[in-house]
Coordinates of C-alpha atoms in Angstrom, one line a residue:
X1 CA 10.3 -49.8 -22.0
X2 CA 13.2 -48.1 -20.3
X3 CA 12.8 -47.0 -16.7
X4 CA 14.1 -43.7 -16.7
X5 CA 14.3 -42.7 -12.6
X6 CA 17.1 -45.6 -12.4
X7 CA 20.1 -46.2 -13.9
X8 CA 22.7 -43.5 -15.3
X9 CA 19.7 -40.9 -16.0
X10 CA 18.5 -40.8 -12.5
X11 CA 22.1 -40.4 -11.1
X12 CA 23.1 -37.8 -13.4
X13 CA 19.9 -35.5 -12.7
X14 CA 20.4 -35.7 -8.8
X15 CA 23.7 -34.9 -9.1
X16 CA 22.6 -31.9 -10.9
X17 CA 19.9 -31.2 -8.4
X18 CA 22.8 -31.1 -5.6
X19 CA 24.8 -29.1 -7.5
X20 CA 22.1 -26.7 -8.1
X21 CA 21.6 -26.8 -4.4
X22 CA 25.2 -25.9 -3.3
X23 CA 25.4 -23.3 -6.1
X24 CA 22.3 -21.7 -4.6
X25 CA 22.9 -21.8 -0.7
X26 CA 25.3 -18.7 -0.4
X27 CA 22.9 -16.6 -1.9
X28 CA 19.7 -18.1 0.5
X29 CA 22.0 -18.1 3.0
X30 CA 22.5 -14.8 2.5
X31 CA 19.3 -14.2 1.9
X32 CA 17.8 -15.7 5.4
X33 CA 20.7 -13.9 7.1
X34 CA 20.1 -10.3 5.8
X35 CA 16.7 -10.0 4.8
X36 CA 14.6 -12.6 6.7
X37 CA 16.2 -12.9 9.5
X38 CA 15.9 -9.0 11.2
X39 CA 12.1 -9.5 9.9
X40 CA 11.5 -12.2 12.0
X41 CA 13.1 -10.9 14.7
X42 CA 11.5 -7.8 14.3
X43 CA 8.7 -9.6 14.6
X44 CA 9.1 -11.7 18.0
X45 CA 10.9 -8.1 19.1
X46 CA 7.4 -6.7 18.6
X47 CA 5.6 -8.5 21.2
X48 CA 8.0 -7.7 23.6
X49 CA 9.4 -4.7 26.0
X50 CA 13.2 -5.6 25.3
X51 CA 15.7 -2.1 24.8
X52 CA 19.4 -2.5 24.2
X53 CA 21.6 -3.3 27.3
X54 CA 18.5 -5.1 29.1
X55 CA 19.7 -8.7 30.0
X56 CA 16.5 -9.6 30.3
X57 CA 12.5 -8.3 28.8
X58 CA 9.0 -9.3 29.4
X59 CA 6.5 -10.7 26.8
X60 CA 3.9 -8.3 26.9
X61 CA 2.1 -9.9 23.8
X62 CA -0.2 -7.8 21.8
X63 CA 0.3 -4.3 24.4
X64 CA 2.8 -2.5 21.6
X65 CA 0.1 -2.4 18.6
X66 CA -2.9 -1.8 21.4
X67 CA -0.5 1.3 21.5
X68 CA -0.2 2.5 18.3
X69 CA -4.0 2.2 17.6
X70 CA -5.2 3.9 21.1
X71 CA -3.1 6.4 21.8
X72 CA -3.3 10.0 20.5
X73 CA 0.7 10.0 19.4
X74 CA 0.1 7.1 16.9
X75 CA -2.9 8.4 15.6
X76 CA -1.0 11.3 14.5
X77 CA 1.8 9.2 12.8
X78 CA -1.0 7.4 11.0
X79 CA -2.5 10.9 10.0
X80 CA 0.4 12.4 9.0
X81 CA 1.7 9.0 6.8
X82 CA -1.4 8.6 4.9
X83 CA -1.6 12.4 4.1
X84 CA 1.6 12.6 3.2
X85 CA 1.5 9.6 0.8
X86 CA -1.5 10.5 -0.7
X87 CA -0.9 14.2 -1.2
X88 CA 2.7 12.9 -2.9
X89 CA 1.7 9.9 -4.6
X90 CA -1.1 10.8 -7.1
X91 CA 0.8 14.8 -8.1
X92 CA 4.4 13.2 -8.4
X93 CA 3.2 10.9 -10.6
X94 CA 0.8 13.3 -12.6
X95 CA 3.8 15.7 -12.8
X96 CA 5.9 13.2 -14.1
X97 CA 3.8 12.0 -16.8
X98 CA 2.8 15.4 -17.7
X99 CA 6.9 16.2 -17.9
X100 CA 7.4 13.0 -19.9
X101 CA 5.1 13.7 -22.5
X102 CA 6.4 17.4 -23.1
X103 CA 10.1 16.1 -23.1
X104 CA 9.1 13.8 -25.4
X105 CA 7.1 15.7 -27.9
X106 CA 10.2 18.0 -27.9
X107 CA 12.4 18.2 -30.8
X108 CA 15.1 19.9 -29.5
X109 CA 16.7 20.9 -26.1
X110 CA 14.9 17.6 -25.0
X111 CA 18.5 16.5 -22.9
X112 CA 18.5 19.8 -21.3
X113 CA 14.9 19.8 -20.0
X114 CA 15.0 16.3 -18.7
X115 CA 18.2 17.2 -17.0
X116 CA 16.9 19.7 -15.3
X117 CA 13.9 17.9 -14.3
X118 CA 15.8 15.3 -12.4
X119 CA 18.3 17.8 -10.7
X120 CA 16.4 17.2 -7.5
X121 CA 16.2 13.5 -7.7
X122 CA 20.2 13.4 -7.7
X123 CA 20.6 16.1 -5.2
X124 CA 21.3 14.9 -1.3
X125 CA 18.2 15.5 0.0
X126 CA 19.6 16.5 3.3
X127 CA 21.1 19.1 1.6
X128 CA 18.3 20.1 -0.5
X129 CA 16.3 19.7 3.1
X130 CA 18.6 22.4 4.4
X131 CA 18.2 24.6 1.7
X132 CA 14.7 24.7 1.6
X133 CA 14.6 25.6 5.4
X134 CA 17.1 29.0 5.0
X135 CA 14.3 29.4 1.9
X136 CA 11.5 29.1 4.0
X137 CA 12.9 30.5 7.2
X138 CA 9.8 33.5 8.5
X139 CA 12.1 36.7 8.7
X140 CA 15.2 36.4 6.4
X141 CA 13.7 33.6 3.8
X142 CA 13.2 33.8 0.0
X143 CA 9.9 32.8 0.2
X144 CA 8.7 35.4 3.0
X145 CA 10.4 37.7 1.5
X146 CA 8.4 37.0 -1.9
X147 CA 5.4 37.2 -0.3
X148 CA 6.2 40.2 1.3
X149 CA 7.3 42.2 -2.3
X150 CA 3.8 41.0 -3.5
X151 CA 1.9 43.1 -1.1
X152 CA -0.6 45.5 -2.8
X153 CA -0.7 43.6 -5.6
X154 CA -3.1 40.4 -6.6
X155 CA -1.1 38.1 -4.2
X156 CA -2.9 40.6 -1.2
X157 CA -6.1 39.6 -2.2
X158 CA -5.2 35.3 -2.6
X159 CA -3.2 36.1 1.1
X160 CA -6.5 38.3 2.4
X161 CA -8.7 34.9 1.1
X162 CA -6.4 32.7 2.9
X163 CA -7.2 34.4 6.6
X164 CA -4.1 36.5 6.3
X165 CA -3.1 39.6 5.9
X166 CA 0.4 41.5 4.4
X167 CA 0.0 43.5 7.6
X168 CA 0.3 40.0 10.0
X169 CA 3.3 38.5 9.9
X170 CA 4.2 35.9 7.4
X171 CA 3.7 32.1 8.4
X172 CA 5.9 30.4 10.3
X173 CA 6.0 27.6 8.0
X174 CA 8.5 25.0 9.8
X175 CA 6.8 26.3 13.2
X176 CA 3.2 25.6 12.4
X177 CA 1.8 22.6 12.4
X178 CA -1.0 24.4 9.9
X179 CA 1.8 24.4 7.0
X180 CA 4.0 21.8 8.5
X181 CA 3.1 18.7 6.7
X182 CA 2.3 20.5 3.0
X183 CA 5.8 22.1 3.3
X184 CA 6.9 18.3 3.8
X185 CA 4.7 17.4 1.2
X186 CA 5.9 19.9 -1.5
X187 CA 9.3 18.9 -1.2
X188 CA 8.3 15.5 -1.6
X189 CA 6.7 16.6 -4.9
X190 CA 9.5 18.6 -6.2
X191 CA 12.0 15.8 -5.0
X192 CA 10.2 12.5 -6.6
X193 CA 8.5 13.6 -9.8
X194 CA 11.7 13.9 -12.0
X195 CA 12.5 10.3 -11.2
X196 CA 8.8 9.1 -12.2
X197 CA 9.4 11.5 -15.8
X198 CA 12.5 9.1 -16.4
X199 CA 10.3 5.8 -15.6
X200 CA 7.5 7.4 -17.9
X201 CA 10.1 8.6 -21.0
X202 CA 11.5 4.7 -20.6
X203 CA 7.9 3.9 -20.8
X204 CA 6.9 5.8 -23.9
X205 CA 9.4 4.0 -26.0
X206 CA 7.9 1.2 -26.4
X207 CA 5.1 2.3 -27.5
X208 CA 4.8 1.9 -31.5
X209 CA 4.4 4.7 -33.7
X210 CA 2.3 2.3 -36.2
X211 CA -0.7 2.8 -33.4
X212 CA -1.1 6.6 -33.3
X213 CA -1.0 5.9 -37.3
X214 CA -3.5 3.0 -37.1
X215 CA -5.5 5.4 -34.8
X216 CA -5.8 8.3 -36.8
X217 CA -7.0 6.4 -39.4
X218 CA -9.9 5.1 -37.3
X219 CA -10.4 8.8 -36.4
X220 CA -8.6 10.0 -33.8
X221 CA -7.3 13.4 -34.7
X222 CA -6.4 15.2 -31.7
X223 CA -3.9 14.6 -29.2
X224 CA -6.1 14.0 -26.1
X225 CA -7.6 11.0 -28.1
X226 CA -4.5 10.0 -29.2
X227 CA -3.3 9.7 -25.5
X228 CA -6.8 8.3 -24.3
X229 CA -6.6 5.7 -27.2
X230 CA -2.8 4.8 -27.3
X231 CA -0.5 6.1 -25.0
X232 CA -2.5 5.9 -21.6
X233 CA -3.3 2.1 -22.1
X234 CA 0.2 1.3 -23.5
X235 CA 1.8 3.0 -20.4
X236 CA -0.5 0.7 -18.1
X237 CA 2.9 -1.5 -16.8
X238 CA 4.7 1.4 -16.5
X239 CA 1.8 3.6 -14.3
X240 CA 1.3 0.3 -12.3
X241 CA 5.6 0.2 -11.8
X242 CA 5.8 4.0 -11.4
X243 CA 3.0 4.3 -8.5
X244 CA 3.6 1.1 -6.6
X245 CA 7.6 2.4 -6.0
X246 CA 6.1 5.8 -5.7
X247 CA 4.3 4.8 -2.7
X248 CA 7.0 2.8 -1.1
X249 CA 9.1 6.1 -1.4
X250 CA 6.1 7.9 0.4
X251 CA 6.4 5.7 3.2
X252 CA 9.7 5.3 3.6
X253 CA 10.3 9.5 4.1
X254 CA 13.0 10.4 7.0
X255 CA 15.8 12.8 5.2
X256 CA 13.5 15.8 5.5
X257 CA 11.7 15.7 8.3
X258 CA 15.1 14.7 10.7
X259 CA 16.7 17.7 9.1
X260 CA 14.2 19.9 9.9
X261 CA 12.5 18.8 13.7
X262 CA 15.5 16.5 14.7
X263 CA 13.9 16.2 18.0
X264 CA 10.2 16.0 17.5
X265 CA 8.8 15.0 14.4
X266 CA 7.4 18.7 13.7
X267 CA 5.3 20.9 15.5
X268 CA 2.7 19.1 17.4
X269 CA 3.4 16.2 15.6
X270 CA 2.3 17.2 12.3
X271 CA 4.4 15.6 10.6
X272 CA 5.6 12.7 12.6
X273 CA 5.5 9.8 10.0
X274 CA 6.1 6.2 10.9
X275 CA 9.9 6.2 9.4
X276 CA 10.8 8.8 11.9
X277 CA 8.6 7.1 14.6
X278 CA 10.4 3.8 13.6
X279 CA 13.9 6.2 14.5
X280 CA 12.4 8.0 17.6
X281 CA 11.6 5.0 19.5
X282 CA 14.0 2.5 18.2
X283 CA 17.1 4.8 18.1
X284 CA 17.1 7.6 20.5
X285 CA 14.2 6.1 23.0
X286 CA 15.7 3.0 22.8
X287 CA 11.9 1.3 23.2
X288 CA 13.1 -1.6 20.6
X289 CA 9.3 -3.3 21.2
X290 CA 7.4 -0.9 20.1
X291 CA 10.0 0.6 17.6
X292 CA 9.9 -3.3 16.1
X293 CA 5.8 -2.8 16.2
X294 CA 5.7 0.1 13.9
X295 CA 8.4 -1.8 11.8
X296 CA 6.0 -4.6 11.5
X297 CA 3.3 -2.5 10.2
X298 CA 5.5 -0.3 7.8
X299 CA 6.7 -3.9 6.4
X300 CA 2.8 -4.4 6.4
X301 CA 1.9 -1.7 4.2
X302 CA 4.9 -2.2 2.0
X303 CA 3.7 -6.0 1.5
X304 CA 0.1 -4.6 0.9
X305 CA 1.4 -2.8 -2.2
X306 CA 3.6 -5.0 -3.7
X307 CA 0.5 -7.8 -3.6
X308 CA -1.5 -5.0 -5.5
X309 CA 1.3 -4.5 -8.1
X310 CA 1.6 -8.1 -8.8
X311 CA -1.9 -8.5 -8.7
X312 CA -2.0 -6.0 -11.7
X313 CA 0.7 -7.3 -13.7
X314 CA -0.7 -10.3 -13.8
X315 CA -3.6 -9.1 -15.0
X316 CA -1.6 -7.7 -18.0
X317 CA -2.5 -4.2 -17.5
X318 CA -1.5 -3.4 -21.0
X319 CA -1.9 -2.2 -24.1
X320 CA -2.9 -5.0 -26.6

């Protein structure tokens, strides 16, 4: 028998292997150098007190997270992150499905609907942030003024219901921190659920029309079973997909909230989500240990739900 780790084999396939190996080191050099390199440093950052133009810092160990699970600021960055992604998450991604599956039952104008949709998903969202705040500003903005026209008419009664009255004055919605975060929140909404209608239309083309036939014939007349049957469990990758980068998107919001409290993360820090917490004390507080801590955890959270997407794929959340 021929032995073949020596001999001409054996030199030819580590010559490959090296190969392979110099092919591949720009790109995990690059790699290490972009991406895991400011993580780890991040990381020993965060047990630190270092701030740019120090020559010299302090390890101060765990003190930076005791912080941001103590003290009364953090506990409102937590608050406002978590209602903010879970107010955003679940109706941008029902909206988006719900859009999908009009566009697609659509025979004609089905371009110009879905264009429309995702107007807001190409738009700046700086500018878009600046628009809504003329819109929503108390005295002179569109949405006062609305509110104002429907006095003495059913919108009284809903605005009586709600503690207020067309006689008060209108909220203050960029000034309160009662309206603050769901303001944030709705342009969220508006902002991300025409890119999760694309994801879903993508989605619903691979589903077969030889199963809505097959299920009709095992009964399955109207619609709602049709989409309980078929389309809901064939769309399983796709809902997995859509809300795992849904959340990351929740987590990751800045644009709107620097354009409207550039200095304080809202009104009594209603809406002072990590991203702009991240900013606040990394950037303009130049506190680079405890801006690297919150950095940690954001990465933290992010990990956390990539784990839980890969989890479900693997578990071949699909239609079979």
């Amino acid at each position: 028998m021929i032995d073949q780790t020596t001999g001409p084999t054996a030199g030819h396939a580590t010559k490959e292997r090296r190969a392979a190996w110099v092919l591949t080191a720009p790109a995990l050099i690059l790699m290490v150098v972009i991406l895991l390199g400011p993580v780890i440093i991040a990381g020993v950052l965060s047990f630190t007190n270092y701030s740019l133009g120090n020559s010299s810092f302090d390890w101060v160990g765990t003190q930076n997270y005791e912080k941001l699970f103590t003290r009364s600021t953090y506990e409102k960055m937590f608050v406002a992150t978590l209602t903010y992604v879970v107010t955003v998450v679940p109706i941008s991604v029902g909206l988006g499905l719900g859009a999908a599956l009009l566009i697609n039952s659509l025979g004609r104008f089905r371009e110009i609907y879905k264009t429309i949709y995702f107007l807001p998903v190409m738009a700046t969202l700086l500018a878009m942030a600046i628009a809504w705040e003329f819109m929503l500003h108390p005295s002179i903005g569109m949405v006062n003024r609305t509110l104002e026209m429907g006095c003495g008419t059913f919108l009284e009664q809903i605005w009586s219901f709600m503690s207020q009255g067309c006689a008060d004055r209108f909220p203050v919605w960029l000034g309160d921190k009662r309206y603050a975060i769901w303001v944030i929140c709705f342009i969220g909404i508006w902002q991300g659920f025409g890119f999760n209608m694309v994801l879903y239309l993508a989605g619903l083309t691979s589903v077969h029309r030889e199963l809505y036939h097959a299920a009709e014939m095992d009964g399955a007349r109207s619609a709602w079973e049709r989409f309980r049957l078929v389309t809901w469990p064939a769309l399983g990758p796709t809902t997995v997909f859509v809300v795992t980068i849904t959340c990351i998107r929740a987590f990751q919001v800045f644009d709107t909230i620097e354009a409207f409290w550039p200095q304080g993360g809202g009104p009594n820090k209603s809406t002072y989500v990590m991203m702009f917490a991240i900013f606040e004390k990394g950037v303009q507080q130049n506190l680079i240990g405890i801006g690297s801590a919150i950095t940690m955890l954001f990465l933290l959270f992010v990990m956390f739900l990539t784990l839980i997407q890969r989890w479900l794929v693997e578990r071949k959340v699909h239609y079979k």
